Coordinates of C-alpha atoms in Angstrom, one line a residue:
Chain A
X264 CA 61.4 0.0 27.8
X265 CA 64.2 0.0 25.4
X266 CA 62.9 0.4 21.8
X267 CA 64.9 -2.6 20.7
X268 CA 62.7 -4.8 22.8
X269 CA 59.4 -3.1 21.9
X270 CA 57.1 -5.4 19.9
X271 CA 57.0 -2.8 17.2
X272 CA 60.8 -2.8 16.8
X273 CA 60.8 -6.5 16.8
X274 CA 58.1 -6.6 14.1
X275 CA 59.8 -4.3 11.8
X276 CA 63.3 -5.6 12.2
X277 CA 65.0 -6.3 8.9
X278 CA 68.1 -8.0 7.9
X279 CA 70.2 -7.3 4.7
X280 CA 70.2 -10.4 2.6
X281 CA 73.4 -9.4 0.7
X282 CA 71.5 -8.5 -2.6
X283 CA 71.7 -4.7 -2.8
X284 CA 68.6 -3.1 -1.5
X285 CA 67.3 -6.4 -0.4
X286 CA 66.1 -7.0 3.1
X287 CA 64.5 -9.9 5.0
X288 CA 61.8 -9.7 7.6
X289 CA 59.5 -12.0 9.6
X290 CA 55.8 -11.8 9.5
X291 CA 54.9 -10.6 13.1
X292 CA 52.6 -12.6 15.2
X293 CA 52.5 -9.7 17.6
X294 CA 50.6 -7.6 15.0
X295 CA 48.5 -10.5 13.5
X296 CA 45.4 -9.6 11.9
X297 CA 42.8 -12.1 10.5
X298 CA 44.7 -13.7 7.7
X299 CA 48.1 -12.0 8.0
X300 CA 49.9 -9.1 9.7
X301 CA 48.2 -5.8 10.2
X302 CA 48.6 -3.8 7.1
X303 CA 50.1 -0.8 9.0
X304 CA 53.1 -2.9 10.1
X305 CA 53.9 -3.8 6.5
X306 CA 53.9 -0.2 5.6
X307 CA 56.3 0.3 8.5
X308 CA 58.6 -2.4 7.3
X309 CA 58.7 -0.7 4.0
X310 CA 59.7 2.7 5.6
X311 CA 62.3 0.8 7.6
X312 CA 63.8 -0.7 4.4
X313 CA 64.2 2.6 2.8
X314 CA 65.8 3.9 6.0
X315 CA 68.4 1.1 6.1
X316 CA 69.2 1.4 2.5
X317 CA 72.8 2.9 2.4
X318 CA 71.7 5.3 -0.5
X319 CA 68.6 6.8 1.4
X320 CA 68.3 10.5 0.8
X321 CA 66.4 12.4 3.6
X322 CA 63.3 11.4 5.3
X323 CA 59.9 10.0 4.2
X324 CA 57.5 12.5 2.6
X325 CA 54.9 10.0 1.0
X326 CA 54.5 6.3 0.7
X327 CA 51.6 4.3 -1.1
X328 CA 51.4 0.7 -0.2
X329 CA 49.3 -1.8 -2.3
X330 CA 48.2 -4.9 -0.6
X331 CA 48.2 -7.5 -3.4
X332 CA 47.9 -10.5 -1.3
X333 CA 47.9 -11.4 2.5
X334 CA 51.4 -11.8 3.9
X335 CA 51.5 -15.2 5.2
X336 CA 53.5 -16.6 8.3
X337 CA 57.3 -16.7 8.2
X338 CA 59.9 -14.8 6.3
X339 CA 59.3 -12.2 3.6
X340 CA 61.7 -10.3 1.4
X341 CA 61.6 -6.5 0.6
X342 CA 63.3 -5.1 -2.4
X343 CA 63.8 -1.4 -2.0
X344 CA 65.1 0.4 -5.1
X345 CA 65.7 4.1 -5.3
X346 CA 65.1 4.5 -9.1
X347 CA 65.6 8.2 -9.2
X348 CA 67.6 10.5 -6.9
X349 CA 67.4 14.3 -7.4
X350 CA 69.1 17.1 -5.5
X351 CA 66.6 17.0 -2.6
X352 CA 64.2 14.2 -3.4
X353 CA 64.3 10.5 -4.1
X354 CA 61.9 8.2 -5.6
X355 CA 61.4 4.6 -4.6
X356 CA 59.9 1.4 -6.0
X357 CA 59.4 -1.3 -3.4
X358 CA 58.0 -4.8 -3.5
X359 CA 57.4 -7.5 -0.8
X360 CA 57.8 -11.1 -1.9
X361 CA 57.1 -14.3 0.0
X362 CA 57.5 -17.9 -1.1
X363 CA 54.4 -19.7 -2.2
X364 CA 53.6 -23.3 -1.3
X365 CA 55.8 -24.4 -4.2
X366 CA 58.6 -22.2 -2.9
X367 CA 58.3 -19.8 -5.9
X368 CA 58.5 -16.1 -4.8
X369 CA 55.5 -14.2 -5.3
X370 CA 54.8 -10.4 -5.2
X371 CA 52.6 -9.8 -2.0
X372 CA 52.7 -6.0 -1.8
X373 CA 53.9 -3.2 -4.0
X374 CA 54.8 0.3 -3.0
X375 CA 56.3 3.6 -4.1
X376 CA 57.6 6.2 -1.9
X377 CA 59.3 9.5 -1.9
X378 CA 61.9 10.7 0.6
X379 CA 63.3 14.2 0.8
X380 CA 65.8 16.5 2.6
X381 CA 63.4 19.0 4.1
X382 CA 64.1 22.6 4.7
X383 CA 62.2 25.1 7.0
X384 CA 59.8 27.1 5.0
X385 CA 56.6 29.1 5.5
X386 CA 54.2 26.7 7.0
X387 CA 50.4 26.7 7.8
X388 CA 47.5 24.4 8.4
X389 CA 44.1 24.4 6.7
X390 CA 43.0 21.5 8.8
X391 CA 43.4 22.5 12.5
X392 CA 43.0 19.7 15.0
X393 CA 39.5 19.6 16.2
X394 CA 38.9 20.6 19.8
X395 CA 38.4 17.4 21.9
X396 CA 38.6 16.1 25.2
X397 CA 42.1 15.5 26.3
X398 CA 43.3 11.7 26.1
X399 CA 43.6 11.5 29.9
X400 CA 40.0 12.2 30.3
X401 CA 38.8 9.6 27.7
X402 CA 38.3 6.0 28.9
X403 CA 40.7 3.4 27.3
X404 CA 39.2 0.7 25.2
X405 CA 39.7 -2.5 27.4
X406 CA 41.4 -5.5 25.9
X407 CA 38.9 -7.6 24.0
X408 CA 38.7 -11.3 24.6
X409 CA 39.2 -13.0 21.1
X410 CA 40.1 -9.9 19.3
X411 CA 42.8 -10.0 16.7
X412 CA 46.3 -9.7 18.2
X413 CA 47.4 -6.4 16.7
X414 CA 44.7 -4.6 18.5
X415 CA 46.5 -5.2 21.7
X416 CA 49.6 -3.3 20.3
X417 CA 47.7 -0.1 20.5
X418 CA 46.2 1.9 23.4
X419 CA 43.0 3.4 22.0
X420 CA 40.6 6.0 23.5
X421 CA 37.6 6.7 21.4
X422 CA 35.9 10.1 21.3
X423 CA 33.4 9.1 18.8
X424 CA 32.8 6.7 16.0
X425 CA 33.6 3.4 18.0
X426 CA 32.8 0.1 16.4
X427 CA 29.0 -0.4 16.9
X428 CA 28.5 -3.1 19.7
X429 CA 25.2 -4.0 18.0
X430 CA 25.0 -5.0 14.3
X431 CA 21.7 -3.6 13.5
X432 CA 22.4 -2.2 10.1
X433 CA 21.5 1.3 11.2
X434 CA 23.1 3.7 8.8
X435 CA 25.1 6.7 10.2
X436 CA 28.2 8.6 9.2
X437 CA 31.5 7.0 9.0
X438 CA 33.8 9.3 11.1
X439 CA 35.9 8.2 14.0
X440 CA 38.1 10.1 16.4
X441 CA 40.3 8.5 18.9
X442 CA 43.4 9.1 20.9
X443 CA 46.0 6.4 20.0
X444 CA 49.6 5.3 20.8
X445 CA 51.6 2.3 20.8
X446 CA 51.1 -0.3 23.7
X447 CA 53.3 0.0 25.6
X448 CA 54.1 3.6 24.8
X449 CA 57.1 4.1 22.5
X450 CA 58.5 7.3 21.0
X451 CA 57.1 8.1 17.7
X452 CA 59.3 7.6 14.5
X453 CA 58.4 7.6 10.7
X454 CA 57.8 3.7 10.7
X455 CA 55.5 3.9 13.6
X456 CA 53.6 6.9 12.2
X457 CA 53.2 4.9 9.0
X458 CA 51.9 2.0 11.0
X459 CA 49.3 3.9 13.0
X460 CA 47.9 5.6 10.1
X461 CA 46.2 2.2 9.3
X462 CA 44.7 2.0 12.8
X463 CA 41.0 2.6 11.8
X464 CA 38.7 -0.3 11.5
X465 CA 36.9 -0.4 8.0
X466 CA 34.5 2.6 7.6
X467 CA 32.0 0.4 6.1
X468 CA 31.4 -1.4 9.4
X469 CA 30.6 2.0 11.1
X470 CA 28.6 3.3 8.1
X471 CA 26.5 0.2 8.0
X472 CA 26.6 -1.0 11.6
X473 CA 27.6 -4.3 9.9
X474 CA 30.8 -6.2 9.8
X475 CA 31.1 -7.3 6.1
X476 CA 34.3 -8.8 4.7
X477 CA 36.7 -5.9 4.0
X478 CA 40.3 -5.3 3.5
X479 CA 42.6 -2.3 2.5
X480 CA 43.7 -2.5 -1.1
X481 CA 45.9 0.6 -1.2
X482 CA 47.0 3.1 1.5
X483 CA 48.9 6.4 1.1
X484 CA 50.6 8.3 3.9
X485 CA 51.8 11.7 3.6
X486 CA 54.4 12.6 6.3
X487 CA 54.0 16.3 7.5
X488 CA 56.2 15.8 10.4
X489 CA 60.0 15.9 10.2
X490 CA 62.5 14.4 13.0
X491 CA 61.9 17.6 15.2
X492 CA 58.0 17.1 15.1
X493 CA 58.4 13.4 15.8
X494 CA 60.7 14.1 18.8
X495 CA 58.3 16.8 20.1
X496 CA 55.4 14.2 19.9
X497 CA 57.4 11.7 21.8
X498 CA 55.4 8.8 23.2
X499 CA 52.1 10.8 23.9
X500 CA 48.8 9.8 22.3
X501 CA 48.0 11.1 18.9
X502 CA 44.5 12.3 17.8
X503 CA 43.6 10.1 14.9
X504 CA 40.5 11.0 12.7
X505 CA 39.1 9.0 9.8
X506 CA 36.1 9.2 7.6
X507 CA 34.8 7.4 4.6
X508 CA 33.9 9.5 1.5
X509 CA 32.3 7.3 -1.1
X510 CA 31.2 3.6 -0.7
X511 CA 30.5 2.2 -4.3
X512 CA 30.3 -1.2 -5.8
X513 CA 32.8 -3.0 -3.7
X514 CA 35.2 -0.3 -2.7
X515 CA 35.1 2.8 -0.4
X516 CA 37.8 5.4 0.3
X517 CA 38.8 6.9 3.6
X518 CA 40.6 10.2 4.4
X519 CA 42.4 10.5 7.7
X520 CA 44.5 12.8 9.7
X521 CA 46.7 12.4 12.7
X522 CA 47.7 15.1 15.0
X523 CA 50.2 15.3 17.9
X524 CA 48.5 16.1 21.4
X525 CA 50.0 19.7 20.9
X526 CA 47.8 20.2 17.7
X527 CA 50.4 19.7 15.0
X528 CA 49.3 17.5 12.0
X529 CA 52.0 14.9 11.7
X530 CA 50.4 12.8 8.8
X531 CA 47.5 12.6 6.6
X532 CA 46.5 9.4 5.0
X533 CA 44.1 8.0 2.4
X534 CA 43.0 4.4 1.6
X535 CA 40.8 2.4 -0.7
X536 CA 39.2 -0.6 0.8
X537 CA 37.5 -3.6 -0.7
X538 CA 34.2 -4.7 0.9
X539 CA 31.7 -7.3 0.1
X540 CA 27.9 -7.4 -0.5
Chain B
X265 CA 33.9 15.7 -32.6
X266 CA 35.2 12.2 -32.9
X267 CA 37.1 11.2 -29.9
X268 CA 40.1 10.0 -32.0
X269 CA 40.7 13.6 -33.3
X270 CA 40.3 15.2 -29.8
X271 CA 43.5 16.7 -28.3
X272 CA 43.1 14.6 -25.3
X273 CA 43.2 11.4 -27.5
X274 CA 46.1 12.5 -29.4
X275 CA 48.0 13.3 -26.2
X276 CA 47.4 9.8 -24.5
X277 CA 47.8 7.7 -27.8
X278 CA 50.4 4.8 -27.3
X279 CA 52.0 2.5 -29.5
X280 CA 53.1 -0.9 -28.5
X281 CA 56.9 -1.3 -28.9
X282 CA 56.9 -5.0 -29.3
X283 CA 58.4 -5.6 -25.7
X284 CA 55.7 -7.0 -23.6
X285 CA 53.8 -4.5 -21.7
X286 CA 55.8 -1.5 -23.3
X287 CA 54.3 1.4 -24.9
X288 CA 55.6 4.4 -26.5
X289 CA 54.0 8.0 -26.2
X290 CA 54.8 11.4 -27.3
X291 CA 54.9 14.3 -24.7
X292 CA 52.0 16.5 -25.7
X293 CA 52.5 20.2 -26.8
X294 CA 48.7 20.6 -26.4
X295 CA 48.9 19.8 -22.7
X296 CA 52.4 21.6 -22.0
X297 CA 52.8 23.0 -18.6
X298 CA 55.8 25.1 -17.7
X299 CA 58.6 22.6 -18.0
X300 CA 56.9 19.5 -19.4
X301 CA 53.3 18.2 -20.0
X302 CA 50.6 18.7 -17.4
X303 CA 50.9 16.0 -14.8
X304 CA 47.4 14.8 -15.3
X305 CA 48.0 13.8 -18.9
X306 CA 50.9 11.6 -17.7
X307 CA 48.5 9.9 -15.3
X308 CA 46.0 9.5 -18.1
X309 CA 48.7 8.0 -20.3
X310 CA 49.5 5.4 -17.5
X311 CA 45.7 4.6 -17.4
X312 CA 45.6 4.0 -21.0
X313 CA 48.8 1.8 -21.0
X314 CA 47.1 -0.6 -18.5
X315 CA 43.9 -0.6 -20.5
X316 CA 45.8 -1.4 -23.7
X317 CA 47.7 -4.3 -22.0
X318 CA 46.3 -7.6 -23.2
X319 CA 46.3 -9.1 -19.6
X320 CA 44.4 -6.1 -18.2
X321 CA 41.6 -7.4 -15.6
X322 CA 38.7 -5.0 -15.0
X323 CA 38.8 -1.2 -14.7
X324 CA 40.9 1.2 -12.7
X325 CA 40.1 1.4 -9.1
X326 CA 43.2 3.3 -7.8
X327 CA 46.4 4.8 -9.2
X328 CA 49.3 6.7 -7.6
X329 CA 51.7 8.6 -9.9
X330 CA 54.9 9.9 -8.6
X331 CA 56.7 12.7 -10.6
X332 CA 60.3 12.0 -10.3
X333 CA 61.4 14.3 -13.0
X334 CA 59.7 16.5 -15.6
X335 CA 58.8 14.7 -19.0
X336 CA 60.7 16.3 -21.6
X337 CA 59.6 17.0 -25.2
X338 CA 59.7 14.0 -27.6
X339 CA 59.0 10.3 -27.0
X340 CA 58.8 8.5 -23.7
X341 CA 58.2 4.8 -22.9
X342 CA 55.8 3.3 -20.4
X343 CA 56.5 -0.2 -18.9
X344 CA 53.2 -1.6 -17.7
X345 CA 53.5 -4.6 -15.4
X346 CA 50.7 -6.6 -14.0
X347 CA 52.8 -8.1 -11.1
X348 CA 49.8 -9.9 -9.3
X349 CA 46.5 -11.0 -10.7
X350 CA 44.0 -12.3 -8.2
X351 CA 40.4 -13.4 -9.0
X352 CA 38.8 -10.0 -9.2
X353 CA 41.8 -7.6 -8.6
X354 CA 45.1 -6.8 -10.4
X355 CA 48.1 -4.9 -9.2
X356 CA 50.3 -2.8 -11.4
X357 CA 53.9 -1.4 -11.4
X358 CA 54.4 1.1 -14.0
X359 CA 57.4 3.5 -14.9
X360 CA 57.8 6.2 -17.5
X361 CA 61.3 6.5 -19.0
X362 CA 62.8 9.0 -21.4
X363 CA 66.2 9.2 -22.9
X364 CA 68.5 11.7 -21.3
X365 CA 70.9 14.0 -23.4
X366 CA 73.4 11.1 -23.6
X367 CA 70.6 8.7 -24.9
X368 CA 70.5 6.8 -21.6
X369 CA 66.9 5.9 -20.5
X370 CA 66.1 7.5 -17.2
X371 CA 63.1 6.9 -14.8
X372 CA 60.9 10.0 -15.0
X373 CA 57.6 8.7 -13.3
X374 CA 56.8 5.7 -11.2
X375 CA 53.2 4.5 -10.5
X376 CA 51.3 1.7 -8.9
X377 CA 47.8 0.9 -9.8
X378 CA 44.9 -1.5 -9.0
X379 CA 42.3 -2.6 -11.5
X380 CA 39.3 -4.8 -10.6
X381 CA 36.2 -6.4 -12.0
X382 CA 33.6 -4.5 -10.0
X383 CA 30.3 -5.9 -9.0
X384 CA 27.2 -4.1 -7.8
X385 CA 27.0 -4.0 -4.0
X386 CA 25.4 -1.7 -1.3
X387 CA 26.5 1.7 -2.0
X388 CA 26.3 5.1 -0.1
X389 CA 28.1 8.3 0.1
X390 CA 29.5 10.2 3.2
X391 CA 30.6 13.2 1.2
X392 CA 27.4 14.4 -0.7
X393 CA 27.9 17.0 -3.5
X394 CA 27.8 20.5 -2.1
X395 CA 24.7 22.5 -3.3
X396 CA 26.2 25.0 -5.7
X397 CA 25.2 27.1 -8.7
X398 CA 24.7 25.0 -11.9
X399 CA 27.5 25.3 -14.4
X400 CA 25.3 27.0 -17.0
X401 CA 24.9 30.1 -14.5
X402 CA 28.7 30.4 -13.7
X403 CA 30.7 32.4 -16.0
X404 CA 33.5 30.6 -18.0
X405 CA 37.1 31.6 -17.3
X406 CA 38.2 33.4 -20.4
X407 CA 41.3 32.3 -22.3
X408 CA 44.3 33.8 -20.7
X409 CA 47.0 35.5 -22.8
X410 CA 50.4 33.9 -21.9
X411 CA 48.9 31.1 -19.9
X412 CA 50.5 27.6 -20.0
X413 CA 49.0 25.6 -22.9
X414 CA 47.1 22.9 -20.9
X415 CA 44.9 25.4 -19.4
X416 CA 43.2 25.9 -22.8
X417 CA 42.3 22.1 -22.8
X418 CA 39.7 22.7 -20.0
X419 CA 36.6 24.6 -19.7
X420 CA 36.6 26.0 -16.2
X421 CA 33.8 27.9 -14.3
X422 CA 34.9 28.8 -10.9
X423 CA 32.5 28.9 -7.9
X424 CA 35.0 29.9 -5.3
X425 CA 38.7 29.8 -4.7
X426 CA 39.9 31.2 -8.0
X427 CA 43.5 32.1 -8.3
X428 CA 44.0 35.5 -6.7
X429 CA 44.4 38.2 -9.2
X430 CA 46.5 40.2 -6.8
X431 CA 49.6 38.7 -5.1
X432 CA 49.3 40.6 -1.8
X433 CA 50.2 37.7 0.5
X434 CA 46.8 37.8 2.1
X435 CA 46.3 34.4 3.8
X436 CA 43.0 32.7 3.5
X437 CA 41.6 29.1 3.2
X438 CA 42.7 26.9 0.3
X439 CA 39.5 25.6 -1.0
X440 CA 38.4 25.9 -4.7
X441 CA 35.3 24.7 -6.4
X442 CA 34.8 24.7 -10.1
X443 CA 32.8 23.2 -12.8
X444 CA 35.2 21.7 -15.4
X445 CA 35.2 19.6 -18.5
X446 CA 37.5 19.0 -21.6
X447 CA 37.8 21.7 -24.1
X448 CA 36.2 20.8 -26.5
X449 CA 33.7 18.8 -24.5
X450 CA 34.5 15.0 -24.8
X451 CA 32.8 12.0 -23.3
X452 CA 34.4 11.1 -19.9
X453 CA 36.5 7.9 -19.5
X454 CA 38.8 6.5 -17.0
X455 CA 41.8 8.3 -18.6
X456 CA 40.2 11.6 -18.7
X457 CA 39.0 11.4 -15.3
X458 CA 42.5 10.7 -14.0
X459 CA 43.7 13.7 -16.0
X460 CA 41.1 16.1 -14.6
X461 CA 41.8 15.0 -11.1
X462 CA 44.9 17.0 -11.3
X463 CA 43.2 20.2 -12.6
X464 CA 43.7 22.3 -9.6
X465 CA 46.5 25.0 -9.4
X466 CA 48.8 24.5 -6.4
X467 CA 46.8 25.2 -3.1
X468 CA 49.8 27.1 -1.8
X469 CA 49.2 29.8 -4.3
X470 CA 45.6 30.4 -3.0
X471 CA 46.5 29.9 0.7
X472 CA 49.3 32.6 0.5
X473 CA 48.1 34.7 -2.4
X474 CA 51.5 34.2 -3.7
X475 CA 52.7 32.2 -6.6
X476 CA 55.8 30.4 -5.1
X477 CA 57.5 27.6 -7.2
X478 CA 55.4 24.4 -6.8
X479 CA 55.0 20.9 -8.3
X480 CA 53.2 17.8 -7.6
X481 CA 55.4 15.0 -6.2
X482 CA 52.7 12.4 -6.0
X483 CA 49.1 12.1 -7.0
X484 CA 46.6 9.3 -6.0
X485 CA 43.2 8.8 -7.8
X486 CA 40.6 6.5 -6.5
X487 CA 38.0 5.7 -9.1
X488 CA 34.4 5.4 -7.7
X489 CA 32.8 5.6 -11.1
X490 CA 32.4 2.4 -13.1
X491 CA 31.7 2.3 -16.9
X492 CA 28.0 3.0 -16.4
X493 CA 28.7 6.1 -14.2
X494 CA 31.1 7.4 -16.8
X495 CA 28.6 7.0 -19.6
X496 CA 25.9 8.7 -17.6
X497 CA 28.3 11.6 -16.8
X498 CA 28.7 12.0 -20.6
X499 CA 30.6 15.3 -21.6
X500 CA 28.8 17.4 -19.0
X501 CA 30.9 19.5 -16.6
X502 CA 32.1 18.0 -13.4
X503 CA 32.1 19.6 -10.0
X504 CA 35.7 19.6 -8.8
X505 CA 36.6 20.6 -5.3
X506 CA 40.1 20.8 -3.8
X507 CA 41.5 21.9 -0.4
X508 CA 44.9 21.9 1.2
X509 CA 45.3 20.3 4.6
X510 CA 48.8 20.8 5.8
X511 CA 51.7 23.1 4.5
X512 CA 54.9 22.3 6.2
X513 CA 58.5 22.7 5.4
X514 CA 58.4 22.5 1.7
X515 CA 55.4 20.2 1.0
X516 CA 51.8 20.4 1.3
X517 CA 48.9 17.8 0.7
X518 CA 45.6 18.4 -1.0
X519 CA 42.3 16.5 -0.9
X520 CA 39.9 16.7 -3.8
X521 CA 36.8 15.2 -5.0
X522 CA 34.9 15.1 -8.4
X523 CA 31.2 14.7 -8.8
X524 CA 29.1 14.3 -11.9
X525 CA 26.5 17.2 -12.4
X526 CA 23.8 14.7 -11.1
X527 CA 25.7 14.5 -7.9
X528 CA 27.6 11.2 -8.0
X529 CA 31.1 11.0 -6.7
X530 CA 33.3 9.8 -9.7
X531 CA 36.7 10.1 -8.1
X532 CA 38.5 11.3 -5.1
X533 CA 42.0 12.3 -5.3
X534 CA 45.0 13.4 -2.9
X535 CA 48.3 14.8 -3.8
X536 CA 51.4 15.9 -2.2
X537 CA 53.1 19.0 -3.6
X538 CA 56.5 20.5 -3.2
X539 CA 56.8 24.3 -2.8
X540 CA 59.7 26.6 -2.3
X541 CA 60.2 29.3 0.4

């Protein structure tokens, strides 16, 4: 499948509006979540906006996306502003705006990011990929009738920590491990790596075996992969691991790692998530 | 000691400039690092700016601070902009600017943050405080001759992962655990909790037993403590734990947790750090 025609590429397609650093996109029905597009696809669109900016220096190293309001159907506008350019790093402020019912543009999402021209240095890991069953030997989660649409955009194979089928309030730990890739498969890039970093259902659902209302407030992705590591990862499944840390008075945080099938950590990610009750 | 007269309070003191949401501070010599103030104190000043803003809703839940350039000596200006206010959450864009040699204001730091009016809900932890020797039984790190000034602003008692005394390039894991509090002791608040979240020396120094040039590019702090938990923590030492995850081509990430002495997680934090060679 050509990447141009992949649902992911259609979802993150942006058009320059003519205002410097401003791009228009369309909220993707292919990645629809409950009340708006999947948060990961918004993060991916912001990565794309930086990459399309004529002044972009290097590749993404870090992005933090804050979900101030649900993105609604229709057009949205991204303002991508490289506020500081150093010799090898560049700092960005980004906002996503969308017209409200009265036609007034409102801030829906804020973000900051860092891009950098990376050089090869001494490298090591302190978080090796856990030894797990290869993706090919793990059953694929079947398409769920009535599930939110974005779930159909990922091929998932759970090793542990799948969403409890029975909501019995039994408390257990909040770790999930799964093999995951785009559906249909698509070569990994910075934007799709940002998107898949948000693939985990809310940890509170697993911890409590209860689906309470929950939504990401802020996510951070650190990109450890450069272009070569992305190319090597290709369209093979990634091992994705997430675990909640603290659930306290309406918010919990989550720490996550994504490795290529060959054991290279491609990204680490963190988020803080609102939950009710 | 009155908190007004504490070095921390002097360091984060801000004066409204008269422009809405704009506050002026002074780079603190008391918290001086190698080429500018300690990054944690900049994060703390940003927390203070939000708290002083007349439209601030609730308390900090999350802040991400991006260090675009070193803060120099003298005055700096914070612009704190609550770009979206919902019923119980508020989203902020913040910048720190400072005049360059030509007198032109330059962006030095960018940040986003979320504040929220929190309510009591079901709560739990998935990252309990490790069982460690109590602070009183751990020797305090003596004042170091020639050390950077900010180190004198913290009382530190290392349980493990102290900076190697000998730079022999011996590789080992990058975890540190220490008891830490302000020096002199000072009741914990949101600003000082943000500051202490950056207390860890660069993990690459520990991992490699070698002090290569390194500096934080972006730090995120998730506040799990509300006002009651902060009051309960008082001025007692916190248990602070940090570990590197991936060191790759000039950048590594770190994940950290801070617990009160009674075992409550008060904050979790993550950062991505530039390193050379």
